[in-house]
Coordinates of C-alpha atoms in Angstrom, one line a residue:
M1 CA 2.6 113.9 102.8
K2 CA 5.8 114.0 104.9
A3 CA 6.2 116.9 107.1
H4 CA 9.3 119.1 107.0
M5 CA 11.0 119.8 110.3
P6 CA 11.9 123.3 110.7
H7 CA 15.9 124.1 110.7
S8 CA 17.6 123.8 114.1
F9 CA 18.0 127.5 114.3
F10 CA 14.3 127.8 114.5
I11 CA 13.9 125.2 117.2
Y12 CA 16.9 126.5 119.2
A13 CA 15.7 130.1 118.9
S14 CA 12.3 129.3 120.4
Y15 CA 13.7 128.5 123.8
F16 CA 14.6 132.1 124.4
T17 CA 12.9 135.6 124.8
T18 CA 13.1 137.7 121.7
E19 CA 14.7 140.4 123.7
S20 CA 17.6 138.6 125.1
M21 CA 18.4 137.4 121.7
I22 CA 18.1 140.8 119.8
E23 CA 20.2 142.3 122.7
N24 CA 22.9 139.7 122.5
V25 CA 23.3 139.8 118.6
A26 CA 23.4 143.7 118.9
K27 CA 26.3 143.6 121.6
L28 CA 28.3 141.0 119.3
A29 CA 27.8 143.4 116.3
N30 CA 29.1 146.2 118.6
D31 CA 32.2 144.1 119.6
V32 CA 33.1 143.2 115.9
F33 CA 32.8 146.8 115.1
K34 CA 35.0 148.1 118.0
S35 CA 37.7 145.2 117.8
S36 CA 38.7 145.3 114.2
D37 CA 42.3 144.9 113.6
K38 CA 42.2 147.3 110.6
S39 CA 40.9 150.9 111.0
E40 CA 38.7 150.8 107.9
E41 CA 37.3 147.3 108.2
Y42 CA 34.3 146.5 110.4
L43 CA 32.6 143.7 108.6
Y44 CA 33.7 140.4 110.0
K45 CA 35.4 138.6 112.9
K46 CA 35.6 134.8 113.5
V47 CA 34.9 133.6 117.4
N48 CA 35.3 130.4 119.3
F49 CA 32.3 129.1 121.4
T50 CA 31.3 126.4 123.8
V51 CA 27.8 125.3 124.7
K52 CA 26.2 122.4 126.5
I53 CA 23.6 120.7 123.8
N54 CA 21.4 117.9 125.3
R55 CA 23.8 117.5 127.9
K56 CA 26.9 117.3 125.7
I57 CA 29.6 120.1 125.2
F58 CA 29.7 121.4 121.9
S59 CA 32.6 123.6 120.8
S60 CA 33.2 125.5 117.2
K61 CA 33.9 128.6 115.6
V62 CA 31.6 131.0 114.3
D63 CA 31.7 133.6 111.4
L64 CA 30.3 137.1 112.7
V65 CA 29.7 139.2 109.5
Q66 CA 27.7 142.5 110.0
T67 CA 25.3 142.1 107.2
W68 CA 24.1 138.8 108.1
L69 CA 23.8 139.7 111.7
I70 CA 21.3 142.6 110.4
D71 CA 19.5 139.8 108.5
L72 CA 19.3 137.8 112.1
I73 CA 17.9 140.8 113.9
Y74 CA 15.0 140.9 111.5
D75 CA 14.5 137.2 111.6
L76 CA 14.5 137.0 115.3
A77 CA 11.9 139.6 115.5
C78 CA 9.6 137.8 113.0
I79 CA 9.9 134.0 114.2
E80 CA 7.3 132.3 116.5
P81 CA 7.1 130.7 118.9
K82 CA 9.1 132.6 121.6
G83 CA 10.5 131.1 125.0
N84 CA 11.0 132.7 128.2
T85 CA 14.8 131.8 128.8
T86 CA 17.4 134.6 128.8
I87 CA 20.1 133.6 126.2
S88 CA 23.7 133.8 127.3
E89 CA 26.6 135.2 124.8
Q90 CA 28.0 131.6 124.5
E91 CA 24.4 130.4 123.4
T92 CA 23.9 133.4 121.1
L93 CA 27.2 132.6 119.4
Y94 CA 25.8 128.9 118.9
L95 CA 22.4 130.6 117.6
I96 CA 24.5 132.7 114.9
W97 CA 26.3 129.4 114.0
L98 CA 23.1 127.7 113.3
Y99 CA 21.6 130.7 111.5
N100 CA 24.4 130.9 109.2
D101 CA 23.8 127.4 108.0
Y102 CA 20.1 128.1 107.7
A103 CA 20.9 131.4 105.7
N104 CA 23.1 129.5 103.2
I105 CA 20.4 127.0 102.8
R106 CA 17.7 129.7 102.2
D107 CA 19.9 131.7 99.8
G108 CA 20.6 128.8 97.7
K109 CA 16.9 128.0 97.2
R110 CA 16.2 131.7 96.5
I111 CA 18.6 132.0 93.4
K112 CA 17.0 130.7 90.1
N113 CA 19.5 131.4 87.6
V114 CA 22.9 132.8 86.6
E115 CA 21.6 136.1 86.0
E116 CA 20.0 136.3 89.5
A117 CA 23.1 135.0 91.2
Y118 CA 25.0 138.0 89.8
L119 CA 22.2 140.4 90.9
N120 CA 22.4 138.8 94.3
L121 CA 26.3 139.0 94.5
Y122 CA 26.4 142.6 93.5
G123 CA 23.7 143.5 96.3
F124 CA 25.6 141.5 98.9
F125 CA 29.0 143.4 97.9
G126 CA 27.2 146.7 97.9
E127 CA 25.9 146.3 101.4
Q128 CA 29.4 144.9 102.5
K129 CA 31.1 147.9 101.1
R130 CA 29.4 150.4 103.1
V131 CA 30.0 148.6 106.2
Q132 CA 33.7 148.1 105.5
S133 CA 34.5 151.8 105.3
L134 CA 33.9 154.6 107.7
S135 CA 35.9 156.9 105.6
K136 CA 33.2 156.5 102.9
E137 CA 30.3 157.5 105.3
K138 CA 32.5 160.6 106.4
E139 CA 33.0 161.5 102.7
L140 CA 29.2 161.0 101.9
F141 CA 28.1 163.2 104.9
S142 CA 30.5 165.9 103.9
R143 CA 29.7 165.9 100.2
E144 CA 26.0 165.8 100.7
K145 CA 26.1 168.6 103.3
Y146 CA 28.2 170.8 101.0
I147 CA 25.8 170.2 98.2
L148 CA 22.6 171.0 100.5
D149 CA 24.5 173.9 102.3
E150 CA 26.5 175.6 99.5
I151 CA 25.3 174.4 96.1
S152 CA 21.5 174.7 96.6
N153 CA 21.9 178.3 97.5
R154 CA 23.9 179.3 94.4
K155 CA 22.4 181.3 91.6
H156 CA 22.6 179.1 88.4
P157 CA 20.3 179.3 85.3
E158 CA 19.0 175.9 85.8
N159 CA 18.3 176.3 89.7
I160 CA 15.0 177.5 89.5
F161 CA 13.7 175.8 92.7
K162 CA 13.0 178.0 95.7
I163 CA 14.1 175.5 98.3
N164 CA 15.6 177.0 101.6
V165 CA 17.0 173.8 102.8
R166 CA 18.2 175.0 106.1
K167 CA 14.9 176.8 106.8
E168 CA 12.9 173.7 105.9
F169 CA 15.0 171.5 108.0
E170 CA 14.8 173.6 111.1
A171 CA 10.9 173.6 110.5
A172 CA 10.8 169.9 110.3
T173 CA 13.2 169.0 113.1
G174 CA 13.4 172.0 115.5
F175 CA 17.3 172.0 115.0
S176 CA 19.9 173.2 112.6
P177 CA 21.3 170.7 110.3
E178 CA 24.7 171.1 112.3
N179 CA 23.0 170.5 115.7
Y180 CA 20.8 167.7 114.3
A181 CA 24.0 165.9 112.8
L182 CA 25.9 166.3 116.1
L183 CA 22.9 164.7 118.0
I184 CA 22.9 161.8 115.7
F185 CA 26.5 161.4 116.2
A186 CA 26.1 161.3 119.9
I187 CA 23.6 158.9 119.7
Y188 CA 26.1 156.8 117.8
A189 CA 28.6 157.2 120.3
I190 CA 26.3 156.6 123.3
F191 CA 25.4 153.2 121.8
I192 CA 29.0 152.3 121.2
D193 CA 29.8 153.4 124.8
K194 CA 27.0 151.2 126.1
K195 CA 27.9 148.1 124.0
G196 CA 24.5 148.3 122.0
T197 CA 22.1 148.9 124.6
A198 CA 21.0 152.1 126.3
Y199 CA 18.3 152.8 128.8
L200 CA 16.0 155.8 129.1
D201 CA 17.4 156.9 132.3
N202 CA 21.0 156.9 130.8
L203 CA 20.8 158.7 127.4
E204 CA 23.9 161.0 128.1
I205 CA 27.3 161.2 127.1
C206 CA 30.3 162.6 128.9
L207 CA 31.1 165.4 126.5
Q208 CA 31.8 169.1 127.2
N209 CA 28.9 170.0 125.1
K210 CA 25.8 171.8 126.6
F211 CA 23.9 170.9 123.6
I212 CA 24.0 167.4 123.9
T213 CA 21.2 166.8 126.5
K214 CA 18.9 163.9 127.3
A215 CA 16.1 166.1 126.3
N216 CA 17.6 167.1 122.8
I217 CA 18.6 163.1 122.3
L218 CA 15.0 161.9 123.1
S219 CA 13.8 164.6 120.7
V220 CA 15.9 162.8 117.8
I221 CA 16.0 159.4 118.7
G222 CA 12.2 159.1 118.4
R223 CA 12.4 159.3 114.7
Y224 CA 14.8 156.4 114.4
C225 CA 13.1 153.9 116.9
T226 CA 11.1 151.0 115.9
T227 CA 9.6 147.9 117.8
V228 CA 9.8 144.2 117.3
D229 CA 6.1 144.3 116.4
E230 CA 6.6 147.0 113.7
L231 CA 9.7 145.3 112.2
K232 CA 7.7 142.2 111.8
K233 CA 4.9 143.8 110.1
N234 CA 6.3 146.9 108.1
K235 CA 6.4 146.4 104.5
L236 CA 10.2 147.5 104.3
E237 CA 10.9 144.3 106.2
R238 CA 14.5 143.9 107.1
Q239 CA 15.4 147.2 105.4
L240 CA 13.3 149.2 108.0
L241 CA 16.3 149.1 110.1
Y242 CA 18.2 151.2 107.8
T243 CA 15.6 154.0 108.5
K244 CA 14.9 153.0 112.0
P245 CA 17.9 151.1 113.5
I246 CA 17.2 151.4 117.1
I247 CA 14.7 149.0 118.6
K248 CA 12.4 150.0 121.6
I249 CA 11.5 147.4 124.0
G250 CA 10.1 148.9 127.1
N251 CA 12.5 151.8 128.5
K252 CA 15.4 149.9 126.7
Y253 CA 16.8 150.9 123.4
I254 CA 18.9 148.5 121.5
S255 CA 21.0 149.6 118.4
A256 CA 20.5 147.0 115.7
N257 CA 24.0 147.5 114.4
P258 CA 26.5 150.3 114.8
N259 CA 27.1 150.4 111.0
L260 CA 23.3 151.2 110.5
L261 CA 23.8 154.2 112.8
I262 CA 26.8 155.7 111.0
S263 CA 24.9 155.2 107.7
L264 CA 22.0 157.1 109.5
F265 CA 24.4 159.8 110.2
S266 CA 26.0 160.3 106.8
N267 CA 22.5 160.6 105.0
C268 CA 20.4 162.3 107.9
I269 CA 20.1 165.8 106.4
F270 CA 19.1 164.8 102.9
W271 CA 16.5 162.1 104.1
V272 CA 14.8 164.6 106.5
I273 CA 14.0 167.1 103.6
R274 CA 13.3 164.3 101.0
N275 CA 10.8 162.6 103.6
E276 CA 9.1 166.1 104.2
Y277 CA 8.3 166.4 100.4
L278 CA 7.3 163.0 100.0
K279 CA 4.7 163.7 102.8
R280 CA 3.4 166.4 100.7
D281 CA 3.5 164.1 97.6
S282 CA 5.9 166.4 95.8
Q283 CA 8.8 165.7 93.6
N284 CA 10.1 169.1 93.8
F285 CA 13.0 168.5 96.0
T286 CA 14.1 165.3 94.1
N287 CA 14.1 167.3 90.9
A288 CA 16.0 170.0 92.7
F289 CA 18.7 167.4 94.0
G290 CA 19.2 166.3 90.6
V291 CA 20.0 170.0 89.5
F292 CA 22.2 170.5 92.6
F293 CA 24.3 167.4 91.6
E294 CA 24.7 168.7 88.1
M295 CA 25.8 171.9 89.5
Y296 CA 28.3 170.1 91.9
V297 CA 29.8 168.3 89.0
E298 CA 30.1 171.4 87.1
E299 CA 32.2 172.9 90.0
I300 CA 34.6 169.7 89.9
L301 CA 35.2 170.3 86.1
K302 CA 35.9 173.9 87.0
N303 CA 38.3 173.0 89.8
C304 CA 40.2 170.4 87.9
V305 CA 39.7 171.1 84.1
E306 CA 40.8 173.8 81.7
K307 CA 37.7 175.9 80.5
E308 CA 38.4 174.7 76.9
N309 CA 38.5 171.1 77.5
Y310 CA 34.9 170.7 78.7
Q311 CA 31.4 171.7 77.7
K312 CA 27.9 171.4 78.7
I313 CA 25.8 169.6 76.0
K314 CA 22.9 171.6 74.9
E315 CA 19.4 170.0 75.4
K316 CA 17.5 169.1 72.5
K317 CA 13.8 167.5 72.2
E318 CA 15.5 164.0 72.9
K319 CA 17.5 163.9 76.1
R320 CA 21.2 163.8 75.6
A321 CA 24.3 163.4 77.6
D322 CA 25.2 166.3 80.3
W323 CA 28.9 166.9 79.5
Y324 CA 31.7 166.5 77.0
L325 CA 35.3 166.4 77.8
N326 CA 38.6 166.2 75.9
L327 CA 41.4 165.3 78.1
C328 CA 44.8 164.0 77.2
G329 CA 43.5 163.0 73.8
Y330 CA 40.5 161.2 75.0
N331 CA 36.8 162.1 74.3
F332 CA 34.6 161.7 77.2
L333 CA 30.8 161.8 77.4
V334 CA 29.1 162.1 80.8
E335 CA 25.6 161.5 81.8
Q336 CA 24.9 162.1 85.3
K337 CA 22.3 160.1 87.4
S338 CA 21.4 161.4 91.0
S339 CA 18.6 159.1 91.5
V340 CA 18.9 156.8 94.7
S341 CA 17.8 153.2 94.2
L342 CA 15.3 151.8 96.5
L343 CA 16.1 150.3 100.1
G344 CA 15.0 146.9 99.0
I345 CA 17.6 146.5 96.5
K346 CA 20.4 147.7 98.6
Q347 CA 20.9 144.8 100.9
N348 CA 22.8 141.4 100.6
R349 CA 19.6 139.8 99.4
P350 CA 18.2 142.4 97.4
D351 CA 14.5 142.6 95.7
I352 CA 15.7 141.1 92.4
L353 CA 12.8 142.4 90.5
R354 CA 13.0 146.1 91.5
M355 CA 16.7 145.8 91.0
K356 CA 16.3 144.7 87.3
E357 CA 13.9 147.6 87.1
Y358 CA 16.3 150.0 88.3
I359 CA 19.0 149.0 86.3
I360 CA 17.0 149.0 82.9
K361 CA 15.4 152.3 83.9
T362 CA 18.3 154.3 85.2
W363 CA 21.3 153.0 83.6
G364 CA 19.4 152.2 80.5
E365 CA 18.2 155.7 79.9
A366 CA 21.5 157.0 80.6
A367 CA 23.2 154.6 78.2
E368 CA 20.6 155.4 75.5
Q369 CA 21.5 159.3 76.1
L370 CA 25.1 158.7 75.9
F371 CA 24.9 156.6 72.7
R372 CA 22.6 159.3 71.0
T373 CA 25.1 161.9 71.9
E374 CA 27.8 160.2 70.3
Q375 CA 25.8 159.6 67.0
E376 CA 24.3 163.1 66.8
E377 CA 27.5 165.0 67.7
S378 CA 29.7 162.6 65.5
I379 CA 32.1 162.2 68.6
D380 CA 35.2 159.9 67.6
D381 CA 35.3 156.6 69.8
P382 CA 34.3 158.4 73.2
I383 CA 34.4 157.0 76.7
K384 CA 30.9 156.8 77.8
I385 CA 30.4 157.5 81.5
I386 CA 27.4 156.9 83.6
L387 CA 28.2 158.9 86.5
L388 CA 26.1 157.9 89.8
Y389 CA 25.6 159.9 92.9
E390 CA 25.3 156.9 95.1
D391 CA 28.3 155.0 96.1
Y392 CA 27.0 151.5 96.3
Y393 CA 27.4 149.7 92.8
K394 CA 30.7 148.2 91.5
G395 CA 31.7 149.0 87.8
E396 CA 31.3 145.5 86.9
C397 CA 27.4 145.8 87.5
L398 CA 27.1 147.6 84.2
D399 CA 27.2 144.3 82.5
L400 CA 23.8 143.2 83.9
L401 CA 22.3 146.0 81.8
F402 CA 23.5 144.8 78.5
N403 CA 22.3 141.2 79.6
L404 CA 19.0 142.9 80.8
K405 CA 18.5 145.0 77.8
P406 CA 20.1 143.6 74.7
T407 CA 19.1 146.5 72.5
I408 CA 22.0 148.5 73.8
E409 CA 25.1 147.3 72.4
N410 CA 28.1 147.1 74.7
D411 CA 31.0 148.3 72.8
G412 CA 33.4 148.1 75.7
K413 CA 33.5 152.0 76.3
Y414 CA 30.7 152.3 79.0
W415 CA 32.0 153.0 82.4
L416 CA 29.8 153.2 85.6
L417 CA 31.5 155.5 88.1
T418 CA 30.5 156.8 91.4
I419 CA 31.0 160.4 92.2
G420 CA 34.0 159.7 94.3
E421 CA 35.9 158.1 91.5
F422 CA 34.9 160.8 89.3
E423 CA 36.3 163.4 91.7
T424 CA 39.5 161.5 92.0
L425 CA 40.0 161.0 88.5
M426 CA 39.4 164.8 87.6
L427 CA 41.8 165.8 90.5
L428 CA 44.4 163.2 89.1
Y429 CA 44.0 165.1 85.6
S430 CA 44.7 168.4 87.0
E431 CA 47.6 167.2 89.1
D432 CA 49.5 164.5 87.0
K433 CA 48.4 164.1 83.3
K434 CA 50.7 161.2 82.7
L435 CA 49.2 159.0 85.7
F436 CA 46.0 160.0 84.5
T437 CA 46.5 158.7 80.9
K438 CA 48.1 155.5 82.5
I439 CA 44.9 154.8 84.3
V440 CA 42.6 155.7 81.8
E441 CA 44.6 153.1 79.4
E442 CA 44.5 150.8 82.1
K443 CA 40.6 151.0 82.7
N444 CA 39.7 151.2 78.8
K445 CA 41.8 147.9 78.4
R446 CA 39.9 146.0 81.3
E447 CA 36.5 147.0 80.1
I448 CA 37.0 146.1 76.3
T449 CA 38.8 142.7 77.5
R450 CA 36.2 142.2 80.1
S451 CA 39.0 141.7 82.5
K452 CA 38.5 139.2 85.6
E453 CA 41.0 141.2 87.7
G454 CA 38.5 143.9 88.4
R455 CA 37.3 146.7 86.6
T456 CA 36.3 149.3 89.2
L457 CA 38.3 152.5 88.8
E458 CA 38.7 152.5 92.6
Q459 CA 40.5 149.3 92.4
I460 CA 42.8 150.7 89.7
F461 CA 43.4 153.8 91.7
Y462 CA 44.6 151.6 94.6
N463 CA 47.1 149.5 92.3
Y464 CA 48.7 153.0 91.3
G465 CA 49.1 154.0 95.0
I466 CA 46.0 156.3 95.0
C467 CA 44.1 155.2 98.3
K468 CA 42.1 158.3 99.4
N469 CA 39.8 160.6 97.5
E470 CA 41.8 163.9 98.1
Y471 CA 39.4 166.1 96.1
L472 CA 37.1 166.5 99.2
N473 CA 40.1 167.6 101.4
R474 CA 41.8 169.8 98.8
F475 CA 38.7 171.8 98.1
K476 CA 37.6 171.8 101.9
I477 CA 34.4 169.8 101.5
M478 CA 35.7 167.5 104.4
D479 CA 35.5 170.3 106.5
K480 CA 31.5 169.9 106.9
Y481 CA 32.5 166.4 108.7
N482 CA 35.3 168.0 110.6
D483 CA 33.3 171.0 111.8
I484 CA 30.7 168.2 113.6
I485 CA 33.6 166.5 115.3
K486 CA 34.8 170.1 116.4
L487 CA 31.4 170.6 117.8
C488 CA 31.6 167.2 119.9
K489 CA 34.7 168.7 121.4

């Protein structure tokens, strides 16, 4: 049997120490983040490099893509053997150049059919979307904190859960949610300032804030640290870096990627509480958050839609949709889904099997509820909206549901919307019904014709000059993020 030679990436990587390779990749990820030409894009940079290979000079260009650099950090933790030489920056660029070639070959072998190619593509675009826009992370933090601060405490017939988010958070962490978020933001700032690597004795930042101390930072940073050995062995594999994006080696802390730190900030309060309930083997918080999300959407409707133009659909034995809207002559049915997909799905190389299961279970259940409601209530030609809490999937992803579950007929009237898209659409209805009608008509047309020009509502908004989600500003929800920035100052 003919032996297969390992890819040149593995041979070259075996000359260097794991520590120096991870540290240099992290520094380059930090450079990409800080040197973007556009304030909202932090994904990509092309860099020239020159190295000496076998006594010959080799020069080329390499693509530094943040999501691929996250892959590389994980793979460097896993590969054997390890060398004793400290790698230079130019050698790291060559290492990445080799890795990009290896990753393309590996991913090509991984995809078995067209269906899996699309699943992989949507996973890839979803993760790219998160690292491309910091404004989305700010919005996510503000919305989530608003729901946990304000909505969770409101009296409501469906809010039967006795969860004091603030009290439980302080019991779990020793900090208020605001101060905890402030410390994570400070940790993010430290690693930006230190170019990706900080030491135990310099975990401080020059801010006129007495609360941001080394002791407090160490108290929080321990929750989000991993080691090379843990990263190599953990069942979450590469996605462990989303929950623990800081790699500790001796007295050195390495931020695997600045985008992972800002993502950590945006969800920090939610995941502390959720993890506390998971430790108790309790679904109480997950169930409660589903109700909080319904209450939040109800507030959006109250803020933007006339009372006579929306109504909550009464529950029956079989589950039905949540809301019925009649806006500018269009009938809408809305089914909310607050469930968050598994970390293994949300990456540029998603767990294909788990992704299929999530789509069939979550979106499939929603589509069936919408169709059942349409039939039982005899609603004429409604637009059926599956409203997702998480801002990860493109609207076109919904096509996969009809491929995976052909028993659900696609009549071209199903929309997959994120909560941010829904907020913008409802605010538009309240302020400019003529433009609202144009956009709904455009979205409808693209869905029915399966347009190749892009079918996400966000893209259609952009085409009509709507580039920001003003709902969060209009109703002061973005104040939750702005308050943290004020604390920094």
